Short mmCIF file of C-alpha atoms in Angstrom, two decimals:
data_model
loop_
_atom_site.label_atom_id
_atom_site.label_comp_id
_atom_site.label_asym_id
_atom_site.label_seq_id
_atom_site.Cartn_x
_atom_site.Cartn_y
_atom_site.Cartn_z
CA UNK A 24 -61.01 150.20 53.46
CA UNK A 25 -59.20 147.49 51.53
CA UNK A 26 -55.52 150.21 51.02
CA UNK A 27 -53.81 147.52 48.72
CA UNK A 28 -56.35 147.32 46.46
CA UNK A 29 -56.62 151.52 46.39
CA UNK A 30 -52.92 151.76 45.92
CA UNK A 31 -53.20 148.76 43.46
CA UNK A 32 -55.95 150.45 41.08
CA UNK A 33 -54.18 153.69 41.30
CA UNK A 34 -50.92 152.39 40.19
CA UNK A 35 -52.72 150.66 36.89
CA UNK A 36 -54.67 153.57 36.38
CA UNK A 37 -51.57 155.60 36.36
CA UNK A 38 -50.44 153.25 33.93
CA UNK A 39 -53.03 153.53 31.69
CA UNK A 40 -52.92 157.32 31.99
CA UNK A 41 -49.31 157.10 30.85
CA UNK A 42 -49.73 154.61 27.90
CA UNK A 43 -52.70 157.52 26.67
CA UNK A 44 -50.49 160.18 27.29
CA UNK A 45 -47.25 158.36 24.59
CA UNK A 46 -49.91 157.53 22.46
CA UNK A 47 -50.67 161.27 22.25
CA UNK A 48 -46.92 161.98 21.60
CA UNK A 49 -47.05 163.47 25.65
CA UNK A 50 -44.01 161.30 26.58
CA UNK A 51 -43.01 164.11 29.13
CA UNK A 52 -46.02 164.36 31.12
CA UNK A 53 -46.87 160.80 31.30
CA UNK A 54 -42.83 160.69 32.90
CA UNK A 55 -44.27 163.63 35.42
CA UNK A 56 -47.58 161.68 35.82
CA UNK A 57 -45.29 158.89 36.89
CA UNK A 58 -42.93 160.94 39.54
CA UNK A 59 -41.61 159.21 42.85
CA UNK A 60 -43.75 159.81 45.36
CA UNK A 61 -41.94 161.72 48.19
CA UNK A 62 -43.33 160.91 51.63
CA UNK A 63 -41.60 162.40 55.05
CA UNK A 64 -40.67 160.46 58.26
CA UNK A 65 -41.62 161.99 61.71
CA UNK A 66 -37.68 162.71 61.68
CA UNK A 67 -38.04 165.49 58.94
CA UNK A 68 -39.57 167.67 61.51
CA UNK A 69 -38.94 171.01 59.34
CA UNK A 70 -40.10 172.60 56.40
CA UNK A 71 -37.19 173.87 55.19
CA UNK A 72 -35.54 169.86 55.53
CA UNK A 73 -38.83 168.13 53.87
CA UNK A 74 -38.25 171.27 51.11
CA UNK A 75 -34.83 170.30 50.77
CA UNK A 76 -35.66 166.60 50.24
CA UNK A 77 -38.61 167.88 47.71
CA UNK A 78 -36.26 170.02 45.83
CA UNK A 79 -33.07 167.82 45.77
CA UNK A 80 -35.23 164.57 44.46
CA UNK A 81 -37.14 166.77 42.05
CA UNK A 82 -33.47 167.86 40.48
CA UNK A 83 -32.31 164.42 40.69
CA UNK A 84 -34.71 163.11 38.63
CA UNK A 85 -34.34 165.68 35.93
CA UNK A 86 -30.12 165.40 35.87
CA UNK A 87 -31.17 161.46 35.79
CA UNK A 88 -33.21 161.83 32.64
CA UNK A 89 -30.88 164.33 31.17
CA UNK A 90 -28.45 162.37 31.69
CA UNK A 91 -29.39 158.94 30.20
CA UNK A 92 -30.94 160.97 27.48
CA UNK A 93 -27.52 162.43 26.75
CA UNK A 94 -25.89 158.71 26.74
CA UNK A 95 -28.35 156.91 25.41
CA UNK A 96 -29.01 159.08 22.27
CA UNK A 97 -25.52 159.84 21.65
CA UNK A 98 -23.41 156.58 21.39
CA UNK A 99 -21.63 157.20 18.18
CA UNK A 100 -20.01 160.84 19.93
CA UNK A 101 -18.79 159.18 22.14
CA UNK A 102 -17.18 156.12 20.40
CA UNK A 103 -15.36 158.79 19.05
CA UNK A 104 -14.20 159.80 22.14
CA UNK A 105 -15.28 163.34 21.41
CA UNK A 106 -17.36 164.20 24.47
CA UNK A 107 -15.59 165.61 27.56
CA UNK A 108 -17.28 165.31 30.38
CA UNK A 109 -18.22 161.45 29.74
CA UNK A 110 -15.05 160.71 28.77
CA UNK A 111 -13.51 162.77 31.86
CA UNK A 112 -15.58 160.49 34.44
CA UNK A 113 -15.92 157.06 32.20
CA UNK A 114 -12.19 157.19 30.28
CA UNK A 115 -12.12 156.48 26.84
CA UNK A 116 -14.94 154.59 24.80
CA UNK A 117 -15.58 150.77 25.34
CA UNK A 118 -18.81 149.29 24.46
CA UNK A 119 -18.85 147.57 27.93
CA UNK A 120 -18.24 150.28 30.09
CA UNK A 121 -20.88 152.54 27.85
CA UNK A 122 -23.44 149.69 28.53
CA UNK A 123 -23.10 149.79 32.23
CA UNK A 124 -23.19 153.40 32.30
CA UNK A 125 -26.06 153.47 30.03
CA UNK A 126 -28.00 150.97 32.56
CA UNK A 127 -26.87 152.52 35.57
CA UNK A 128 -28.21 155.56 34.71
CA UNK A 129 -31.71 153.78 33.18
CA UNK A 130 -32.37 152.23 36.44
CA UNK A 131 -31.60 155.70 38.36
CA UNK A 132 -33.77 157.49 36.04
CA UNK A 133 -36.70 154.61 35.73
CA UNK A 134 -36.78 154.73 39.48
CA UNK A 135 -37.21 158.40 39.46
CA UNK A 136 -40.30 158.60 37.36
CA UNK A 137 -41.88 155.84 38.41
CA UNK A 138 -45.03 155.64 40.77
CA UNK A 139 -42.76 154.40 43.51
CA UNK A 140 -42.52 156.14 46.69
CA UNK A 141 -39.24 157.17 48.50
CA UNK A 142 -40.10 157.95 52.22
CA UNK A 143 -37.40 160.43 53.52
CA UNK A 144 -35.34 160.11 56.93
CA UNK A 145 -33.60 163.38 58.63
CA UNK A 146 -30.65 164.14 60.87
CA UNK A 147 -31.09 160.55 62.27
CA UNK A 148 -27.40 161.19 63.82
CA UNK A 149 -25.81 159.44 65.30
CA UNK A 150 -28.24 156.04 64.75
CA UNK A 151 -27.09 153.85 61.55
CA UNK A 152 -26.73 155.35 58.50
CA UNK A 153 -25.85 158.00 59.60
CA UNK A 154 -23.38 156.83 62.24
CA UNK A 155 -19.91 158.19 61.49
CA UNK A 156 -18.89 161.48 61.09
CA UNK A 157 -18.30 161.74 57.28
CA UNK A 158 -21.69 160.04 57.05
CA UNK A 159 -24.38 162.28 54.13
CA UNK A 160 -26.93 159.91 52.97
CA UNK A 161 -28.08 156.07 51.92
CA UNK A 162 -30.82 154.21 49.88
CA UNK A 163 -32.41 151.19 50.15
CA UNK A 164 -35.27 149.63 47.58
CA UNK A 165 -37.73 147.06 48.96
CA UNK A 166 -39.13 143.89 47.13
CA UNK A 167 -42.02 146.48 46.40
CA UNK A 168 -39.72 149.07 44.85
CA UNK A 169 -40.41 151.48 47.20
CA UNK A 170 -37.18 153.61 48.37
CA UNK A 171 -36.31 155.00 51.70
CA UNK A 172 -33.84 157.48 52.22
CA UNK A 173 -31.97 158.90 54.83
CA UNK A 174 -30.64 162.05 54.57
CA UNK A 175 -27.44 162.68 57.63
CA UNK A 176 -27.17 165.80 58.94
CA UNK A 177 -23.87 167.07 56.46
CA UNK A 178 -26.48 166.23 53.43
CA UNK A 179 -28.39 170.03 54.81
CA UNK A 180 -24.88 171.45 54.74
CA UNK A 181 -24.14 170.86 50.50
CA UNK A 182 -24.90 173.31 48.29
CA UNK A 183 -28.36 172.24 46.54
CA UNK A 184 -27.97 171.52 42.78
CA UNK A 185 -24.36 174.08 41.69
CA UNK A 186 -20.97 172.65 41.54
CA UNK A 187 -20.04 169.32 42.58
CA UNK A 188 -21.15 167.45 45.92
CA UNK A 189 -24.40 168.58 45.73
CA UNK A 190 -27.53 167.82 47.43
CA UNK A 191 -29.07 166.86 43.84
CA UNK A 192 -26.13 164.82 43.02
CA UNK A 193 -26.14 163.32 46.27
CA UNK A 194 -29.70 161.36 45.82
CA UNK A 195 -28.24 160.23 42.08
CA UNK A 196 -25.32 158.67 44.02
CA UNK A 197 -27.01 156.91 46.84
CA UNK A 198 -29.95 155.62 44.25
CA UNK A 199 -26.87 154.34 41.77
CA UNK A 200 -25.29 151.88 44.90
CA UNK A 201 -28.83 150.44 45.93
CA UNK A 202 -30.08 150.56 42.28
CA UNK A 203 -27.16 150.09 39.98
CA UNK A 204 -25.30 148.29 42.48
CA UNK A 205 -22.00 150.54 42.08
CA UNK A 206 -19.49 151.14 45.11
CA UNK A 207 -17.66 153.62 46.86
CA UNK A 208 -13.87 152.54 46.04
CA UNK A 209 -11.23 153.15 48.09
CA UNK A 210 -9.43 156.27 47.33
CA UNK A 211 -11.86 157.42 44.74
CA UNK A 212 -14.07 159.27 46.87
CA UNK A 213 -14.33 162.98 45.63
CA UNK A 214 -13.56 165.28 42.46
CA UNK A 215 -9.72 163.97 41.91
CA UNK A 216 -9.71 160.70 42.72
CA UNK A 217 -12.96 160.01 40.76
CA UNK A 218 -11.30 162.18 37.51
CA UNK A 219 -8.16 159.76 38.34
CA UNK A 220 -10.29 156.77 37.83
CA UNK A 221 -11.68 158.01 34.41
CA UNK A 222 -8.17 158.31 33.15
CA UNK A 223 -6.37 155.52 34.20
CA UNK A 224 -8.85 153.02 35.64
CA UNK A 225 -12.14 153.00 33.06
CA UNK A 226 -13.52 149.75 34.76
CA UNK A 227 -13.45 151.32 38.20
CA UNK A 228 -14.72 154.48 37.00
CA UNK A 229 -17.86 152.47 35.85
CA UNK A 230 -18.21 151.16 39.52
CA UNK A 231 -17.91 154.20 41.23
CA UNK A 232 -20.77 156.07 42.36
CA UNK A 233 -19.10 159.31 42.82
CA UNK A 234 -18.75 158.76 39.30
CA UNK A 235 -21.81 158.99 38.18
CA UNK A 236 -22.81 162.25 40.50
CA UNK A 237 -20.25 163.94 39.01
CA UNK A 238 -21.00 163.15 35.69
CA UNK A 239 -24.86 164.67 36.05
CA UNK A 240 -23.55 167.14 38.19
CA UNK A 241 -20.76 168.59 35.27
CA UNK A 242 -23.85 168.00 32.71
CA UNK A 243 -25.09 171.36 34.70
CA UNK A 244 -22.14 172.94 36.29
#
Protein backbone atom coordinates (compact mmCIF):
# COMPACT_ATOMS: atom_id res chain seq x y z
CA UNK A 1 0.00 0.00 0.00
CA UNK A 2 1.12 3.32 -1.43
CA UNK A 3 1.24 5.18 2.78
CA UNK A 4 2.06 8.70 1.24
CA UNK A 5 -0.66 8.83 -0.82
CA UNK A 6 -3.10 7.48 2.33
CA UNK A 7 -1.61 10.04 4.60
CA UNK A 8 -1.77 12.54 1.62
CA UNK A 9 -5.69 12.08 0.91
CA UNK A 10 -6.37 12.06 4.55
CA UNK A 11 -4.71 15.27 5.23
CA UNK A 12 -6.90 17.06 2.21
CA UNK A 13 -9.82 15.36 3.27
CA UNK A 14 -9.31 16.71 6.68
CA UNK A 15 -9.06 19.87 5.05
CA UNK A 16 -12.04 19.81 3.35
CA UNK A 17 -13.83 18.55 6.46
CA UNK A 18 -12.59 21.68 8.20
CA UNK A 19 -13.41 24.29 5.45
CA UNK A 20 -17.35 22.50 5.78
CA UNK A 21 -17.22 22.64 9.29
CA UNK A 22 -16.33 27.15 9.26
CA UNK A 23 -18.69 27.28 6.66
CA UNK A 24 -21.24 25.87 9.13
CA UNK A 25 -20.09 28.46 11.77
CA UNK A 26 -18.29 25.00 13.61
CA UNK A 27 -14.91 26.84 13.84
CA UNK A 28 -14.22 24.78 17.11
CA UNK A 29 -14.61 21.40 15.90
CA UNK A 30 -13.02 21.78 12.63
CA UNK A 31 -9.79 23.15 15.20
CA UNK A 32 -10.46 19.57 17.13
CA UNK A 33 -10.87 17.79 13.73
CA UNK A 34 -7.46 19.26 13.07
CA UNK A 35 -5.59 18.19 16.54
CA UNK A 36 -1.77 17.11 16.56
CA UNK A 37 -1.56 13.78 16.23
CA UNK A 38 0.23 12.28 19.32
CA UNK A 39 2.22 9.15 18.48
CA UNK A 40 4.58 7.31 21.30
CA UNK A 41 8.24 6.12 20.89
CA UNK A 42 9.21 2.57 22.17
CA UNK A 43 10.85 4.82 25.04
CA UNK A 44 7.35 5.77 26.52
CA UNK A 45 7.08 2.32 27.82
CA UNK A 46 4.17 3.31 30.43
CA UNK A 47 0.76 4.26 30.47
CA UNK A 48 0.79 6.58 32.96
CA UNK A 49 4.04 8.53 30.83
CA UNK A 50 2.15 8.20 27.23
CA UNK A 51 -1.06 9.65 29.55
CA UNK A 52 1.02 12.30 30.73
CA UNK A 53 2.23 13.26 27.23
CA UNK A 54 -1.67 12.90 26.04
CA UNK A 55 -2.84 15.09 28.77
CA UNK A 56 -0.03 17.76 28.89
CA UNK A 57 -0.28 18.33 24.82
CA UNK A 58 -4.05 18.25 25.00
CA UNK A 59 -3.76 21.35 27.73
CA UNK A 60 -1.17 22.92 25.73
CA UNK A 61 -3.08 23.32 22.92
CA UNK A 62 -6.06 24.76 24.66
CA UNK A 63 -3.74 27.50 26.91
CA UNK A 64 -2.22 28.06 23.18
CA UNK A 65 -5.57 28.98 21.69
CA UNK A 66 -6.67 30.75 24.76
CA UNK A 67 -4.01 32.46 24.73
CA UNK A 68 -3.63 33.97 21.21
CA UNK A 69 -7.33 34.39 21.41
CA UNK A 70 -6.82 36.62 24.43
CA UNK A 71 -3.97 38.72 22.45
CA UNK A 72 -5.17 38.70 19.34
CA UNK A 73 -8.75 39.94 20.10
CA UNK A 74 -7.75 42.33 22.63
CA UNK A 75 -5.08 44.78 21.25
CA UNK A 76 -6.60 48.04 22.20
CA UNK A 77 -6.57 46.71 26.35
CA UNK A 78 -3.58 46.34 26.15
CA UNK A 79 -2.24 49.50 24.36
CA UNK A 80 -3.62 50.83 27.29
CA UNK A 81 -1.52 49.00 29.33
CA UNK A 82 -4.47 47.83 31.36
CA UNK A 83 -3.99 44.07 31.37
CA UNK A 84 -1.78 42.50 34.09
CA UNK A 85 -0.64 39.48 33.37
CA UNK A 86 0.53 40.50 29.65
CA UNK A 87 1.93 43.39 30.75
CA UNK A 88 3.67 41.50 33.85
CA UNK A 89 5.53 39.00 31.29
CA UNK A 90 5.73 41.43 27.99
CA UNK A 91 6.32 45.09 29.93
CA UNK A 92 4.47 47.85 28.78
CA UNK A 93 2.66 48.14 25.27
CA UNK A 94 4.75 48.47 21.98
CA UNK A 95 3.29 47.54 18.75
CA UNK A 96 6.49 45.50 18.00
CA UNK A 97 6.77 43.50 20.89
CA UNK A 98 2.69 42.84 20.72
CA UNK A 99 3.34 41.59 17.09
CA UNK A 100 5.92 39.08 18.04
CA UNK A 101 3.97 37.91 20.85
CA UNK A 102 0.94 37.77 18.81
CA UNK A 103 2.95 35.45 16.16
CA UNK A 104 4.70 33.51 18.59
CA UNK A 105 1.79 32.42 20.05
CA UNK A 106 -0.09 31.88 16.32
CA UNK A 107 2.56 29.56 15.30
CA UNK A 108 2.36 27.61 18.83
CA UNK A 109 -1.27 27.43 18.56
CA UNK A 110 -1.45 26.68 14.51
CA UNK A 111 0.93 23.87 15.24
CA UNK A 112 -1.29 22.54 17.88
CA UNK A 113 -4.39 22.09 15.85
CA UNK A 114 -3.04 21.16 12.94
CA UNK A 115 -3.00 17.55 11.36
CA UNK A 116 0.66 17.33 12.21
CA UNK A 117 1.95 14.65 14.30
CA UNK A 118 4.30 15.07 17.36
CA UNK A 119 5.89 11.60 18.15
CA UNK A 120 6.83 11.60 21.93
CA UNK A 121 10.32 10.49 23.50
CA UNK A 122 10.59 9.37 27.41
CA UNK A 123 13.20 9.35 30.15
CA UNK A 124 15.83 9.12 27.31
CA UNK A 125 18.44 10.09 30.27
CA UNK A 126 21.19 10.52 30.08
CA UNK A 127 21.39 10.40 25.88
CA UNK A 128 21.05 14.09 24.23
CA UNK A 129 18.41 16.09 25.08
CA UNK A 130 18.18 15.05 27.89
CA UNK A 131 21.83 15.01 28.89
CA UNK A 132 22.42 17.31 31.86
CA UNK A 133 20.91 17.27 34.98
CA UNK A 134 18.56 20.33 34.84
CA UNK A 135 17.55 18.89 31.47
CA UNK A 136 13.01 18.70 31.13
CA UNK A 137 12.19 18.65 27.55
CA UNK A 138 12.97 19.82 23.66
CA UNK A 139 11.20 20.15 20.21
CA UNK A 140 12.17 19.86 16.94
CA UNK A 141 9.82 20.41 13.56
CA UNK A 142 10.84 18.63 10.34
CA UNK A 143 10.61 20.02 6.69
CA UNK A 144 7.22 18.01 6.91
CA UNK A 145 6.00 19.80 10.02
CA UNK A 146 5.90 16.96 11.95
CA UNK A 147 7.21 17.49 15.74
CA UNK A 148 9.11 15.20 17.94
CA UNK A 149 9.41 15.62 21.45
CA UNK A 150 11.34 14.47 24.14
CA UNK A 151 10.17 14.55 27.36
CA UNK A 152 13.52 14.13 30.29
CA UNK A 153 12.85 12.43 33.15
CA UNK A 154 12.23 15.91 35.63
CA UNK A 155 9.33 16.73 32.89
CA UNK A 156 7.20 13.44 35.02
CA UNK A 157 8.21 15.25 38.19
CA UNK A 158 6.11 18.97 37.38
CA UNK A 159 2.92 19.38 38.47
CA UNK A 160 0.55 18.82 35.28
CA UNK A 161 -1.35 22.01 34.26
CA UNK A 162 -1.57 24.30 38.20
CA UNK A 163 0.87 26.93 39.03
CA UNK A 164 3.83 27.72 37.13
CA UNK A 165 6.47 25.15 35.61
CA UNK A 166 4.05 22.95 34.56
CA UNK A 167 3.95 19.99 32.45
CA UNK A 168 1.29 21.92 30.13
CA UNK A 169 3.38 24.94 30.09
CA UNK A 170 6.34 23.01 29.49
CA UNK A 171 5.24 21.71 25.77
CA UNK A 172 4.13 25.66 25.06
CA UNK A 173 7.77 26.52 25.89
CA UNK A 174 9.71 23.94 24.02
CA UNK A 175 7.16 24.38 20.81
CA UNK A 176 7.81 28.47 21.15
CA UNK A 177 12.04 27.89 20.71
CA UNK A 178 11.65 25.37 17.68
CA UNK A 179 8.52 27.21 16.39
CA UNK A 180 8.77 30.84 17.31
CA UNK A 181 12.37 30.70 17.43
CA UNK A 182 12.61 32.38 21.07
CA UNK A 183 15.60 31.55 23.57
CA UNK A 184 16.37 30.69 26.91
CA UNK A 185 18.38 33.96 28.13
CA UNK A 186 20.79 33.92 30.54
CA UNK A 187 19.54 34.68 33.92
CA UNK A 188 15.94 34.71 32.93
CA UNK A 189 15.20 31.25 33.48
CA UNK A 190 12.25 30.90 36.03
CA UNK A 191 9.30 33.01 37.72
CA UNK A 192 11.65 36.18 38.84
CA UNK A 193 13.96 36.56 36.41
CA UNK A 194 11.33 36.17 33.61
CA UNK A 195 8.89 38.92 35.70
CA UNK A 196 12.38 40.98 35.78
CA UNK A 197 12.54 40.90 32.08
CA UNK A 198 8.88 42.17 31.63
CA UNK A 199 9.71 45.18 33.69
CA UNK A 200 12.85 46.35 32.73
CA UNK A 201 13.86 44.49 29.57
CA UNK A 202 10.45 44.33 27.15
CA UNK A 203 12.61 43.20 24.08
CA UNK A 204 14.08 40.27 26.00
CA UNK A 205 10.91 39.43 27.52
CA UNK A 206 9.60 38.91 23.89
CA UNK A 207 12.55 36.41 23.32
CA UNK A 208 12.21 34.45 26.20
CA UNK A 209 10.45 31.31 26.21
CA UNK A 210 9.88 31.07 29.82
CA UNK A 211 8.02 34.01 28.96
CA UNK A 212 5.57 32.86 27.14
CA UNK A 213 4.82 29.59 29.55
CA UNK A 214 4.27 31.77 32.12
CA UNK A 215 2.10 33.94 30.45
CA UNK A 216 -0.50 30.84 29.45
CA UNK A 217 0.27 29.37 32.56
CA UNK A 218 -0.98 32.81 34.81
CA UNK A 219 -3.97 32.92 32.07
CA UNK A 220 -5.11 29.72 34.36
CA UNK A 221 -3.38 29.93 37.62
Amino acid sequence: MDTDAVVHSSRRLARRWQSLLLLLGLGALAQSALAINVAFDGSCATQADRTAVSNAVAVATTWSTNAYNQVNNNEATFRGNQDLAYRTWFGTFSQDRYQRVRAVLDGVRFKLNSGNTLTAYCRVNPNDPCDAPGDIAATYVNARGDVQAWFCTAFFALPPRVGFDTQAGTVVHELTHSIGHTTDIPGAYGVAGSQNLGANRPSDAVENADNYEYYVEDLYD
